[in-house]
Amino acid sequence: MLPNAFGLHHVHGNVFEWCQDRFVRYGENAPDIGAGLRSSAKGSARVIPSGSFDKSFWQARSAYRRSESPQAPGGNIGLRSAGPRQTRSPLLC
């Protein structure tokens, strides 16, 4: 399987991923273009996208998203660590 545009592999269906974004319904209180994470949304609910191993197959897609409280217990929510894309030096091959 090839990586996506961000260089990540297998981004669907492992665990729901905590995001720093506050949850808002599409079109409601959305930040302005270029504002990044700055939003007027209130509350502590965060976005968790992409589905989980213990959910239905239709939830294992990048368009699926829901909200969850940071205090919510559960073994199906995690973090995806990602950093700058690196390329191999020709001398190390």
PDB file of C-alpha atoms in Angstrom:
ATOM      1  CA  MET A   1       0.000   0.000   0.000  1.00  0.00           C
ATOM      2  CA  LEU A   2       1.339   3.410  -0.937  1.00  0.00           C
ATOM      3  CA  PRO A   3       1.463   6.287   1.555  1.00  0.00           C
ATOM      4  CA  ASN A   4      -1.018   9.154   1.322  1.00  0.00           C
ATOM      5  CA  ALA A   5       0.011  12.715   0.372  1.00  0.00           C
ATOM      6  CA  PHE A   6       1.375  13.240   3.898  1.00  0.00           C
ATOM      7  CA  GLY A   7       3.553  10.123   3.747  1.00  0.00           C
ATOM      8  CA  LEU A   8       1.371   8.191   6.223  1.00  0.00           C
ATOM      9  CA  HIS A   9       0.416   4.530   5.803  1.00  0.00           C
ATOM     10  CA  HIS A  10      -2.709   2.717   7.030  1.00  0.00           C
ATOM     11  CA  VAL A  11      -4.531   5.714   8.470  1.00  0.00           C
ATOM     12  CA  HIS A  12      -7.952   4.065   8.716  1.00  0.00           C
ATOM     13  CA  GLY A  13      -9.318   1.599  11.197  1.00  0.00           C
ATOM     14  CA  ASN A  14      -6.615   1.154  13.818  1.00  0.00           C
ATOM     15  CA  VAL A  15      -7.910   3.424  16.574  1.00  0.00           C
ATOM     16  CA  PHE A  16      -9.834   6.687  16.665  1.00  0.00           C
ATOM     17  CA  GLU A  17      -7.255   9.466  16.731  1.00  0.00           C
ATOM     18  CA  TRP A  18      -7.366  12.373  19.151  1.00  0.00           C
ATOM     19  CA  CYS A  19      -7.190  15.709  17.350  1.00  0.00           C
ATOM     20  CA  GLN A  20      -6.559  19.107  18.860  1.00  0.00           C
ATOM     21  CA  ASP A  21      -9.490  20.521  16.855  1.00  0.00           C
ATOM     22  CA  ARG A  22     -12.628  21.291  18.824  1.00  0.00           C
ATOM     23  CA  PHE A  23     -15.661  19.530  17.421  1.00  0.00           C
ATOM     24  CA  VAL A  24     -18.127  21.632  15.433  1.00  0.00           C
ATOM     25  CA  ARG A  25     -20.662  20.435  12.911  1.00  0.00           C
ATOM     26  CA  TYR A  26     -19.637  21.143   9.327  1.00  0.00           C
ATOM     27  CA  GLY A  27     -20.381  24.794   8.551  1.00  0.00           C
ATOM     28  CA  GLU A  28     -20.975  25.877  12.169  1.00  0.00           C
ATOM     29  CA  ASN A  29     -18.373  28.117  13.849  1.00  0.00           C
ATOM     30  CA  ALA A  30     -15.786  27.006  11.343  1.00  0.00           C
ATOM     31  CA  PRO A  31     -12.467  28.884  11.535  1.00  0.00           C
ATOM     32  CA  ASP A  32     -11.679  31.244   8.693  1.00  0.00           C
ATOM     33  CA  ILE A  33      -9.403  29.929   5.972  1.00  0.00           C
ATOM     34  CA  GLY A  34      -5.829  30.213   7.191  1.00  0.00           C
ATOM     35  CA  ALA A  35      -6.837  30.503  10.860  1.00  0.00           C
ATOM     36  CA  GLY A  36      -5.570  27.009  11.682  1.00  0.00           C
ATOM     37  CA  LEU A  37      -6.991  25.676  14.948  1.00  0.00           C
ATOM     38  CA  ARG A  38      -8.306  29.026  16.153  1.00  0.00           C
ATOM     39  CA  SER A  39     -12.067  28.571  16.417  1.00  0.00           C
ATOM     40  CA  SER A  40     -14.780  30.195  18.485  1.00  0.00           C
ATOM     41  CA  ALA A  41     -16.182  26.760  19.376  1.00  0.00           C
ATOM     42  CA  LYS A  42     -16.851  26.286  23.092  1.00  0.00           C
ATOM     43  CA  GLY A  43     -16.570  23.161  25.212  1.00  0.00           C
ATOM     44  CA  SER A  44     -14.006  20.427  25.571  1.00  0.00           C
ATOM     45  CA  ALA A  45     -15.256  17.961  22.930  1.00  0.00           C
ATOM     46  CA  ARG A  46     -12.555  17.111  20.394  1.00  0.00           C
ATOM     47  CA  VAL A  47     -12.703  15.586  16.946  1.00  0.00           C
ATOM     48  CA  ILE A  48     -11.853  11.907  16.618  1.00  0.00           C
ATOM     49  CA  PRO A  49     -11.819  10.766  12.969  1.00  0.00           C
ATOM     50  CA  SER A  50     -11.098   7.643  10.931  1.00  0.00           C
ATOM     51  CA  GLY A  51     -12.825   4.777  12.747  1.00  0.00           C
ATOM     52  CA  SER A  52     -11.525   2.053  15.012  1.00  0.00           C
ATOM     53  CA  PHE A  53     -10.835  -1.674  14.964  1.00  0.00           C
ATOM     54  CA  ASP A  54     -13.950  -2.380  17.046  1.00  0.00           C
ATOM     55  CA  LYS A  55     -16.433  -0.385  14.936  1.00  0.00           C
ATOM     56  CA  SER A  56     -18.278  -0.952  11.675  1.00  0.00           C
ATOM     57  CA  PHE A  57     -16.368  -0.865   8.374  1.00  0.00           C
ATOM     58  CA  TRP A  58     -18.212   2.278   7.232  1.00  0.00           C
ATOM     59  CA  GLN A  59     -16.561   4.205  10.061  1.00  0.00           C
ATOM     60  CA  ALA A  60     -13.054   3.289   8.840  1.00  0.00           C
ATOM     61  CA  ARG A  61     -12.774   6.186   6.396  1.00  0.00           C
ATOM     62  CA  SER A  62     -11.227   9.642   6.520  1.00  0.00           C
ATOM     63  CA  ALA A  63     -14.605  11.389   6.127  1.00  0.00           C
ATOM     64  CA  TYR A  64     -15.963   9.804   9.326  1.00  0.00           C
ATOM     65  CA  ARG A  65     -15.636  12.013  12.388  1.00  0.00           C
ATOM     66  CA  ARG A  66     -17.305  12.312  15.758  1.00  0.00           C
ATOM     67  CA  SER A  67     -16.767  14.129  19.027  1.00  0.00           C
ATOM     68  CA  GLU A  68     -15.536  12.821  22.341  1.00  0.00           C
ATOM     69  CA  SER A  69     -14.681  14.314  25.698  1.00  0.00           C
ATOM     70  CA  PRO A  70     -10.988  14.209  26.647  1.00  0.00           C
ATOM     71  CA  GLN A  71     -12.051  12.459  29.871  1.00  0.00           C
ATOM     72  CA  ALA A  72     -13.791   9.621  28.006  1.00  0.00           C
ATOM     73  CA  PRO A  73     -12.403   6.189  28.881  1.00  0.00           C
ATOM     74  CA  GLY A  74     -11.820   3.617  26.210  1.00  0.00           C
ATOM     75  CA  GLY A  75      -9.240   1.434  24.552  1.00  0.00           C
ATOM     76  CA  ASN A  76     -10.040   2.464  20.999  1.00  0.00           C
ATOM     77  CA  ILE A  77      -8.749   6.071  21.023  1.00  0.00           C
ATOM     78  CA  GLY A  78      -5.108   6.900  20.460  1.00  0.00           C
ATOM     79  CA  LEU A  79      -2.630   9.329  18.947  1.00  0.00           C
ATOM     80  CA  ARG A  80      -0.878   9.296  15.603  1.00  0.00           C
ATOM     81  CA  SER A  81       2.599  10.685  15.856  1.00  0.00           C
ATOM     82  CA  ALA A  82       3.732  12.314  12.644  1.00  0.00           C
ATOM     83  CA  GLY A  83       6.674  14.487  11.796  1.00  0.00           C
ATOM     84  CA  PRO A  84       8.344  16.046   8.796  1.00  0.00           C
ATOM     85  CA  ARG A  85       8.794  13.766   5.837  1.00  0.00           C
ATOM     86  CA  GLN A  86      12.369  12.581   5.475  1.00  0.00           C
ATOM     87  CA  THR A  87      14.116  11.094   2.494  1.00  0.00           C
ATOM     88  CA  ARG A  88      16.989   8.663   2.578  1.00  0.00           C
ATOM     89  CA  SER A  89      20.411   9.899   1.731  1.00  0.00           C
ATOM     90  CA  PRO A  90      21.819   8.116  -1.352  1.00  0.00           C
ATOM     91  CA  LEU A  91      24.939   7.379   0.704  1.00  0.00           C
ATOM     92  CA  LEU A  92      22.955   5.339   3.250  1.00  0.00           C
ATOM     93  CA  CYS A  93      21.238   3.030   0.767  1.00  0.00           C
TER      94      CYS A  93
END
